[in-house]
């Protein structure tokens, strides 16, 4: 983590996000965080992931597709079952829209950021996944895990991010919504 002073124009940065760009006091320091996985091809957003039935939070939340297939940050497919036999939406095209800090855990946990994707193309079912945010695949060894949220065209990145500040005691709504996905076929990857 490094510090920068405001006063310079806030530009689009590929590997950093500035918090608080604007008309702040030029003497006030601003936080800059490095993007996770920045040296990994496709920021690690590539491969097949299955929902983790052993996850502590929200393992059976109906919002969690059973399988998610990510193809080089460009195309995502979603399946209702972990085996990938019942498609919800296949071959959905996405544009990477940068990343944003988690409103609950950042900056105490500097790597706690969400990658943001918006739908650019796709067939049946893709519109239900118009906005996708994910904490990128991470972990030690071959088994990785990630967290994913999504919404239709009426949703927004801000709304999906805001779920992190949800009522943790509200078991019926499972908020905040913390889906957990493991490298396909693995379990217990975030325990």
Coordinates of N, CA and C in Angstrom, one line a residue:
X1 N 0.9 -1.2 0.0 CA 0.0 0.0 0.0 C 0.9 1.2 0.0
X2 N 0.6 2.2 -0.8 CA 1.4 3.4 -0.9 C 0.4 4.6 -0.6
X3 N 1.0 5.8 -0.4 CA 0.1 6.9 -0.2 C 0.4 7.9 -1.3
X4 N -0.7 8.6 -1.8 CA -0.6 9.7 -2.8 C -1.3 10.9 -2.3
X5 N -0.9 12.0 -2.7 CA -1.6 13.2 -2.4 C -2.6 13.6 -3.5
X6 N -3.8 14.1 -3.1 CA -4.7 14.5 -4.1 C -4.3 15.9 -4.6
X7 N -4.9 16.3 -5.6 CA -4.5 17.5 -6.3 C -4.2 17.3 -7.7
X8 N -3.7 16.1 -8.0 CA -3.4 15.7 -9.4 C -4.7 15.1 -9.9
X9 N -4.9 15.1 -11.2 CA -6.1 14.6 -11.8 C -6.2 13.1 -11.6
X10 N -7.4 12.7 -11.3 CA -7.6 11.2 -11.0 C -7.8 10.6 -12.4
X11 N -7.0 9.7 -12.8 CA -7.1 9.1 -14.1 C -7.5 7.6 -14.0
X12 N -7.7 7.0 -15.1 CA -8.0 5.6 -15.1 C -6.7 4.8 -15.0
X13 N -6.6 4.1 -13.9 CA -5.4 3.3 -13.6 C -5.7 1.8 -13.7
X14 N -4.9 1.1 -14.4 CA -5.1 -0.4 -14.6 C -4.8 -1.1 -13.3
X15 N -3.8 -0.8 -12.6 CA -3.4 -1.7 -11.5 C -3.5 -1.0 -10.1
X16 N -4.2 0.2 -10.0 CA -4.5 0.7 -8.7 C -5.8 1.4 -8.7
X17 N -6.4 1.6 -7.5 CA -7.6 2.3 -7.4 C -7.4 3.4 -6.3
X18 N -7.8 4.6 -6.6 CA -7.7 5.6 -5.7 C -9.0 5.8 -5.0
X19 N -9.0 6.0 -3.7 CA -10.2 6.3 -2.9 C -10.2 7.7 -2.6
X20 N -11.3 8.4 -2.8 CA -11.4 9.8 -2.4 C -10.9 10.8 -3.4
X21 N -10.8 10.4 -4.7 CA -10.4 11.4 -5.7 C -11.4 12.5 -5.7
X22 N -10.9 13.7 -5.9 CA -11.8 14.9 -6.0 C -11.2 16.1 -5.5
X23 N -12.1 16.9 -4.9 CA -11.7 18.2 -4.4 C -11.2 18.3 -2.9
X24 N -10.6 17.2 -2.5 CA -10.2 17.1 -1.1 C -9.0 18.1 -0.9
X25 N -8.7 18.4 0.4 CA -7.6 19.2 0.7 C -6.3 18.6 0.1
X26 N -5.5 19.4 -0.6 CA -4.4 18.9 -1.3 C -3.3 18.3 -0.3
X27 N -3.4 18.6 1.0 CA -2.5 18.1 1.9 C -2.9 16.8 2.5
X28 N -4.2 16.3 2.2 CA -4.7 15.1 2.8 C -4.2 13.9 2.0
X29 N -3.7 12.9 2.6 CA -3.2 11.7 1.9 C -4.4 10.8 1.5
X30 N -4.2 10.1 0.4 CA -5.2 9.2 -0.1 C -4.7 7.8 -0.1
X31 N -5.5 6.7 0.0 CA -5.0 5.3 0.0 C -5.1 4.8 -1.4
X32 N -4.0 4.1 -1.8 CA -4.0 3.4 -3.0 C -3.7 1.9 -2.8
X33 N -4.5 1.0 -3.4 CA -4.3 -0.4 -3.2 C -3.9 -1.1 -4.5
X34 N -3.0 -2.0 -4.5 CA -2.7 -2.8 -5.7 C -3.8 -3.8 -6.0
X35 N -4.0 -4.0 -7.2 CA -5.0 -5.0 -7.6 C -4.4 -6.4 -7.4
X36 N -5.3 -7.3 -6.8 CA -4.8 -8.7 -6.6 C -4.6 -9.4 -7.9
X37 N -3.7 -10.3 -8.0 CA -3.5 -11.1 -9.1 C -3.0 -10.4 -10.3
X38 N -2.5 -9.2 -10.2 CA -2.2 -8.3 -11.3 C -1.1 -8.9 -12.2
X39 N -0.3 -9.8 -11.7 CA 0.7 -10.5 -12.5 C 0.3 -11.8 -13.0
X40 N -0.9 -12.2 -12.8 CA -1.4 -13.5 -13.2 C -2.3 -13.3 -14.5
X41 N -2.1 -14.1 -15.5 CA -2.9 -13.9 -16.8 C -4.4 -13.9 -16.4
X42 N -5.1 -13.0 -17.1 CA -6.5 -12.8 -16.9 C -6.9 -12.5 -15.4
X43 N -6.0 -12.0 -14.7 CA -6.2 -11.7 -13.2 C -6.7 -12.9 -12.5
X44 N -6.4 -14.1 -13.0 CA -6.8 -15.3 -12.4 C -8.3 -15.7 -12.7
X45 N -9.0 -14.9 -13.5 CA -10.4 -15.1 -13.8 C -10.4 -16.0 -15.0
X46 N -10.2 -17.3 -14.8 CA -10.2 -18.3 -15.8 C -10.3 -19.6 -15.2
X47 N -11.1 -20.5 -15.7 CA -11.3 -21.8 -15.1 C -12.7 -22.1 -14.7
X48 N -12.9 -23.3 -14.1 CA -14.2 -23.7 -13.6 C -14.2 -23.8 -12.1
X49 N -15.3 -23.3 -11.5 CA -15.5 -23.2 -10.1 C -16.8 -23.8 -9.7
X50 N -16.9 -24.5 -8.6 CA -18.2 -25.0 -8.1 C -18.4 -24.5 -6.7
X51 N -19.7 -24.3 -6.4 CA -20.1 -23.8 -5.1 C -19.7 -24.8 -4.1
X52 N -19.3 -24.2 -2.9 CA -18.7 -25.0 -1.8 C -19.8 -25.4 -0.8
X53 N -20.3 -26.7 -0.8 CA -21.3 -27.1 0.1 C -20.8 -27.0 1.6
X54 N -19.5 -26.9 1.8 CA -19.0 -26.8 3.2 C -18.7 -25.4 3.6
X55 N -19.1 -24.4 2.8 CA -18.9 -23.0 3.2 C -19.7 -22.7 4.4
X56 N -19.0 -21.9 5.3 CA -19.6 -21.5 6.5 C -20.8 -20.5 6.3
X57 N -20.7 -19.6 5.4 CA -21.8 -18.6 5.1 C -22.5 -18.9 3.8
X58 N -23.8 -19.0 3.8 CA -24.7 -19.1 2.6 C -24.4 -20.3 1.7
X59 N -24.1 -21.5 2.2 CA -23.7 -22.5 1.2 C -24.9 -22.9 0.3
X60 N -26.1 -22.8 0.8 CA -27.3 -23.2 0.0 C -28.1 -22.1 -0.5
X61 N -27.5 -20.9 -0.5 CA -28.3 -19.7 -1.0 C -28.7 -19.9 -2.4
X62 N -30.0 -19.7 -2.8 CA -30.4 -20.0 -4.1 C -29.8 -19.1 -5.2
X63 N -29.2 -18.0 -4.7 CA -28.5 -17.1 -5.7 C -27.2 -17.7 -6.1
X64 N -26.7 -18.7 -5.5 CA -25.4 -19.2 -5.9 C -25.5 -20.3 -7.0
X65 N -25.1 -20.0 -8.2 CA -25.1 -21.1 -9.2 C -24.2 -22.2 -8.8
X66 N -24.5 -23.4 -9.1 CA -23.7 -24.5 -8.7 C -22.3 -24.6 -9.4
X67 N -22.2 -24.1 -10.6 CA -21.0 -24.1 -11.4 C -20.9 -22.8 -12.1
X68 N -19.7 -22.2 -12.1 CA -19.4 -21.0 -12.9 C -18.1 -21.3 -13.8
X69 N -18.2 -21.1 -15.1 CA -17.1 -21.3 -16.0 C -16.7 -19.9 -16.5
X70 N -15.4 -19.6 -16.2 CA -14.8 -18.3 -16.6 C -13.8 -18.5 -17.7
X71 N -13.9 -17.9 -18.8 CA -13.0 -18.0 -19.9 C -12.2 -16.7 -20.1
X72 N -11.0 -16.6 -19.6 CA -10.1 -15.6 -19.8 C -10.7 -14.2 -19.6
X73 N -11.5 -14.0 -18.6 CA -12.1 -12.7 -18.3 C -13.1 -12.2 -19.3
X74 N -13.4 -13.0 -20.4 CA -14.2 -12.5 -21.5 C -15.6 -13.1 -21.5
X75 N -15.7 -14.4 -21.2 CA -16.9 -15.1 -21.3 C -17.2 -16.0 -20.1
X76 N -18.4 -15.9 -19.6 CA -18.8 -16.6 -18.4 C -20.0 -17.4 -18.7
X77 N -20.1 -18.6 -18.1 CA -21.3 -19.5 -18.1 C -21.7 -19.9 -16.7
X78 N -23.0 -20.0 -16.5 CA -23.5 -20.3 -15.1 C -24.4 -21.5 -15.2
X79 N -24.3 -22.4 -14.3 CA -25.1 -23.6 -14.2 C -25.8 -23.7 -12.9
X80 N -27.0 -24.3 -12.8 CA -27.6 -24.4 -11.5 C -27.1 -25.5 -10.7
X81 N -26.5 -26.6 -11.3 CA -25.9 -27.7 -10.6 C -24.4 -27.7 -10.7
X82 N -23.8 -28.3 -9.7 CA -22.3 -28.3 -9.6 C -21.7 -29.1 -10.8
X83 N -22.4 -30.0 -11.4 CA -21.8 -30.8 -12.5 C -21.8 -30.1 -13.8
X84 N -22.6 -29.0 -13.9 CA -22.7 -28.2 -15.1 C -23.6 -28.8 -16.2
X85 N -24.6 -29.5 -15.8 CA -25.5 -30.1 -16.8 C -26.8 -29.3 -17.0
X86 N -27.1 -28.4 -16.1 CA -28.3 -27.6 -16.2 C -27.9 -26.1 -16.3
X87 N -27.8 -25.6 -17.6 CA -27.4 -24.2 -17.8 C -28.4 -23.2 -17.4
X88 N -27.9 -22.1 -16.7 CA -28.7 -21.0 -16.4 C -28.5 -19.9 -17.5
X89 N -27.2 -19.8 -17.9 CA -26.8 -18.9 -19.0 C -25.4 -19.3 -19.5
X90 N -25.2 -19.5 -20.8 CA -24.0 -19.9 -21.3 C -23.4 -18.9 -22.3
X91 N -22.1 -18.8 -22.3 CA -21.4 -18.0 -23.3 C -21.7 -16.5 -23.2
X92 N -21.9 -16.0 -22.0 CA -22.2 -14.6 -21.8 C -20.9 -13.8 -21.9
X93 N -20.9 -12.8 -22.8 CA -19.7 -12.0 -23.0 C -19.7 -10.8 -22.0
X94 N -18.5 -10.5 -21.4 CA -18.3 -9.4 -20.4 C -17.2 -8.5 -20.7
X95 N -17.3 -7.3 -20.3 CA -16.2 -6.3 -20.3 C -15.8 -6.1 -18.8
X96 N -14.5 -6.1 -18.6 CA -13.9 -5.8 -17.3 C -14.0 -4.3 -17.0
X97 N -14.7 -3.9 -15.9 CA -14.9 -2.5 -15.6 C -14.0 -2.0 -14.4
X98 N -12.9 -2.7 -14.2 CA -12.1 -2.3 -13.1 C -12.4 -3.0 -11.8
X99 N -12.0 -2.5 -10.7 CA -12.3 -3.1 -9.4 C -12.6 -2.1 -8.3
X100 N -13.2 -2.5 -7.3 CA -13.6 -1.6 -6.2 C -13.3 -2.2 -4.9
X101 N -13.0 -1.5 -3.8 CA -12.8 -2.0 -2.5 C -14.1 -2.5 -1.9
X102 N -14.0 -3.5 -1.1 CA -15.1 -4.0 -0.3 C -15.4 -2.9 0.7
X103 N -16.7 -2.5 0.8 CA -17.0 -1.4 1.7 C -16.9 -1.8 3.2
X104 N -16.9 -3.1 3.5 CA -16.8 -3.5 4.9 C -15.4 -3.8 5.3
X105 N -14.7 -4.5 4.5 CA -13.4 -5.0 4.9 C -12.2 -4.2 4.5
X106 N -12.3 -3.3 3.5 CA -11.2 -2.5 3.0 C -11.2 -1.2 3.8
X107 N -10.2 -0.6 4.2 CA -8.8 -0.9 4.0 C -8.1 -1.8 5.0
X108 N -8.8 -2.3 6.0 CA -8.2 -3.1 7.0 C -7.6 -4.4 6.4
X109 N -8.3 -4.9 5.3 CA -7.8 -6.0 4.6 C -7.6 -5.5 3.1
X110 N -6.4 -5.0 2.8 CA -6.1 -4.3 1.6 C -6.4 -5.1 0.3
X111 N -6.3 -6.5 0.4 CA -6.6 -7.3 -0.8 C -8.1 -7.5 -1.0
X112 N -8.9 -7.0 -0.1 CA -10.4 -7.2 -0.2 C -11.0 -6.3 -1.2
X113 N -10.9 -6.6 -2.4 CA -11.5 -5.9 -3.5 C -12.3 -6.8 -4.4
X114 N -13.2 -6.2 -5.1 CA -14.1 -6.9 -6.0 C -13.8 -6.5 -7.5
X115 N -13.6 -7.5 -8.4 CA -13.5 -7.2 -9.8 C -14.9 -7.0 -10.3
X116 N -15.1 -6.0 -11.2 CA -16.4 -5.7 -11.7 C -16.5 -6.0 -13.2
X117 N -17.6 -6.7 -13.7 CA -17.8 -7.0 -15.1 C -19.2 -6.6 -15.4
X118 N -19.4 -6.1 -16.7 CA -20.7 -5.9 -17.2 C -20.9 -6.6 -18.5
X119 N -22.2 -7.1 -18.7 CA -22.5 -7.9 -19.8 C -22.4 -7.1 -21.1
X120 N -21.8 -7.7 -22.1 CA -21.7 -7.1 -23.4 C -22.5 -7.9 -24.5
X121 N -22.6 -9.2 -24.3 CA -23.3 -10.0 -25.3 C -23.7 -11.3 -24.6
X122 N -24.7 -11.9 -25.2 CA -25.1 -13.2 -24.7 C -26.5 -13.6 -25.0
X123 N -26.8 -14.9 -24.9 CA -28.1 -15.4 -25.2 C -29.0 -15.5 -24.0
X124 N -29.9 -16.6 -24.1 CA -30.8 -16.8 -23.0 C -30.2 -16.9 -21.7
X125 N -30.8 -16.1 -20.7 CA -30.4 -16.2 -19.4 C -29.3 -15.2 -19.0
X126 N -28.5 -14.7 -19.9 CA -27.4 -13.9 -19.6 C -27.8 -12.6 -18.9
X127 N -29.0 -12.1 -19.2 CA -29.4 -10.8 -18.7 C -29.6 -10.9 -17.2
X128 N -29.8 -12.0 -16.6 CA -29.9 -12.2 -15.2 C -28.6 -12.0 -14.5
X129 N -27.5 -12.0 -15.3 CA -26.1 -11.9 -14.8 C -25.5 -10.6 -15.5
X130 N -26.3 -9.6 -15.6 CA -25.8 -8.4 -16.3 C -24.6 -7.7 -15.6
X131 N -24.7 -7.6 -14.3 CA -23.5 -7.1 -13.5 C -23.0 -8.3 -12.7
X132 N -21.7 -8.5 -12.7 CA -21.0 -9.5 -12.0 C -19.9 -8.9 -11.2
X133 N -19.8 -9.2 -9.9 CA -18.6 -8.8 -9.2 C -18.0 -10.0 -8.5
X134 N -16.7 -10.1 -8.4 CA -16.1 -11.3 -7.8 C -14.9 -10.8 -7.1
X135 N -14.7 -11.5 -5.9 CA -13.3 -11.4 -5.3 C -12.6 -12.5 -6.1
X136 N -11.5 -12.1 -6.7 CA -10.8 -13.0 -7.7 C -10.3 -14.3 -7.1
X137 N -10.2 -15.3 -7.9 CA -9.7 -16.6 -7.4 C -8.4 -16.4 -6.7
X138 N -8.3 -16.9 -5.5 CA -7.1 -16.8 -4.7 C -6.9 -18.0 -3.8
X139 N -5.8 -18.2 -3.2 CA -5.5 -19.3 -2.3 C -4.2 -19.9 -2.6
X140 N -3.8 -20.9 -1.7 CA -2.5 -21.5 -1.8 C -2.7 -22.8 -2.6
X141 N -1.7 -23.1 -3.4 CA -1.7 -24.4 -4.1 C -2.7 -24.4 -5.3
X142 N -3.0 -25.6 -5.8 CA -3.8 -25.8 -7.0 C -5.3 -25.4 -6.7
X143 N -5.8 -25.6 -5.5 CA -7.2 -25.3 -5.2 C -7.3 -23.8 -4.8
X144 N -8.1 -23.1 -5.6 CA -8.4 -21.7 -5.4 C -9.8 -21.5 -4.9
X145 N -10.1 -20.4 -4.4 CA -11.5 -20.1 -4.1 C -11.8 -18.6 -4.5
X146 N -13.1 -18.4 -4.7 CA -13.5 -17.0 -5.0 C -14.9 -16.8 -4.5
X147 N -15.3 -15.5 -4.5 CA -16.6 -15.1 -4.1 C -17.3 -14.4 -5.2
X148 N -18.6 -14.5 -5.4 CA -19.2 -13.9 -6.6 C -20.6 -13.4 -6.2
X149 N -21.0 -12.3 -6.8 CA -22.3 -11.7 -6.7 C -22.7 -11.3 -8.1
X150 N -24.0 -11.2 -8.3 CA -24.4 -10.8 -9.6 C -25.8 -10.1 -9.5
X151 N -26.2 -9.4 -10.6 CA -27.5 -8.8 -10.6 C -27.9 -8.5 -12.1
X152 N -29.2 -8.3 -12.3 CA -29.7 -8.0 -13.6 C -29.5 -6.6 -14.0
X153 N -30.0 -6.1 -15.1 CA -29.8 -4.8 -15.6 C -30.3 -3.7 -14.6
X154 N -31.2 -4.1 -13.7 CA -31.8 -3.1 -12.8 C -30.8 -3.0 -11.6
X155 N -29.9 -3.8 -11.4 CA -28.9 -3.8 -10.3 C -27.8 -2.8 -10.6
X156 N -26.8 -2.7 -9.8 CA -25.7 -1.8 -10.0 C -24.5 -2.4 -9.3
X157 N -23.3 -1.9 -9.7 CA -22.1 -2.3 -9.0 C -22.2 -1.8 -7.5
X158 N -22.7 -0.6 -7.3 CA -22.8 -0.1 -5.9 C -23.7 -0.9 -5.1
X159 N -24.8 -1.4 -5.6 CA -25.7 -2.2 -4.9 C -25.2 -3.5 -4.5
X160 N -24.4 -4.1 -5.4 CA -23.8 -5.4 -5.2 C -22.7 -5.3 -4.1
X161 N -21.9 -4.2 -4.2 CA -20.9 -4.0 -3.2 C -21.5 -3.7 -1.9
X162 N -22.6 -3.0 -1.8 CA -23.2 -2.6 -0.6 C -23.7 -3.8 0.2
X163 N -23.9 -4.9 -0.4 CA -24.3 -6.1 0.3 C -23.3 -6.5 1.4
X164 N -22.1 -6.1 1.3 CA -21.1 -6.4 2.3 C -21.4 -5.8 3.7
X165 N -22.2 -4.7 3.6 CA -22.6 -4.1 4.9 C -24.0 -4.5 5.3
X166 N -24.4 -5.7 4.8 CA -25.8 -6.2 5.2 C -25.8 -6.6 6.6
X167 N -27.0 -7.0 7.1 CA -27.2 -7.4 8.5 C -26.8 -8.8 8.6
X168 N -25.6 -9.0 9.3 CA -25.1 -10.4 9.5 C -25.9 -11.3 10.3
X169 N -26.9 -10.7 11.0 CA -27.8 -11.6 11.9 C -29.0 -12.0 11.1
X170 N -29.2 -11.6 9.9 CA -30.4 -11.9 9.1 C -30.2 -13.2 8.4
X171 N -30.4 -14.3 9.0 CA -30.2 -15.6 8.5 C -31.1 -15.9 7.3
X172 N -32.4 -15.4 7.4 CA -33.3 -15.7 6.3 C -32.9 -15.1 5.0
X173 N -32.3 -14.0 5.0 CA -31.9 -13.3 3.7 C -30.4 -13.6 3.4
X174 N -29.7 -14.2 4.3 CA -28.3 -14.6 4.1 C -27.5 -13.4 3.7
X175 N -27.6 -12.3 4.5 CA -26.9 -11.1 4.2 C -25.9 -10.8 5.3
X176 N -24.6 -10.4 4.9 CA -24.2 -10.2 3.6 C -24.1 -11.5 2.8
X177 N -24.3 -11.4 1.5 CA -24.2 -12.5 0.6 C -22.8 -12.9 0.3
X178 N -22.3 -13.9 0.9 CA -21.0 -14.4 0.7 C -21.0 -15.8 0.0
X179 N -21.1 -15.8 -1.3 CA -21.0 -17.1 -2.0 C -19.5 -17.6 -1.9
X180 N -19.3 -18.8 -1.9 CA -17.9 -19.4 -1.9 C -17.9 -20.4 -3.0
X181 N -16.9 -20.3 -3.9 CA -16.6 -21.2 -5.0 C -15.2 -21.7 -4.9
X182 N -15.0 -23.0 -5.2 CA -13.7 -23.7 -5.1 C -13.4 -24.1 -6.6
X183 N -12.1 -24.3 -6.8 CA -11.7 -24.9 -8.1 C -12.6 -26.1 -8.2
X184 N -13.1 -26.3 -9.5 CA -14.1 -27.3 -9.7 C -13.9 -28.7 -9.0
X185 N -14.9 -29.1 -8.3 CA -14.9 -30.4 -7.6 C -14.3 -30.4 -6.3
X186 N -13.7 -29.3 -5.8 CA -13.1 -29.2 -4.5 C -14.1 -28.7 -3.5
X187 N -13.9 -29.0 -2.2 CA -14.8 -28.6 -1.1 C -13.9 -28.1 0.0
X188 N -14.5 -27.2 0.9 CA -13.8 -26.8 2.1 C -12.7 -25.9 1.8
X189 N -12.7 -25.1 0.7 CA -11.5 -24.4 0.2 C -11.4 -23.0 0.9
X190 N -12.4 -22.6 1.7 CA -12.3 -21.3 2.4 C -12.7 -21.4 3.9
X191 N -12.3 -22.6 4.4 CA -12.7 -22.8 5.9 C -11.4 -22.5 6.7

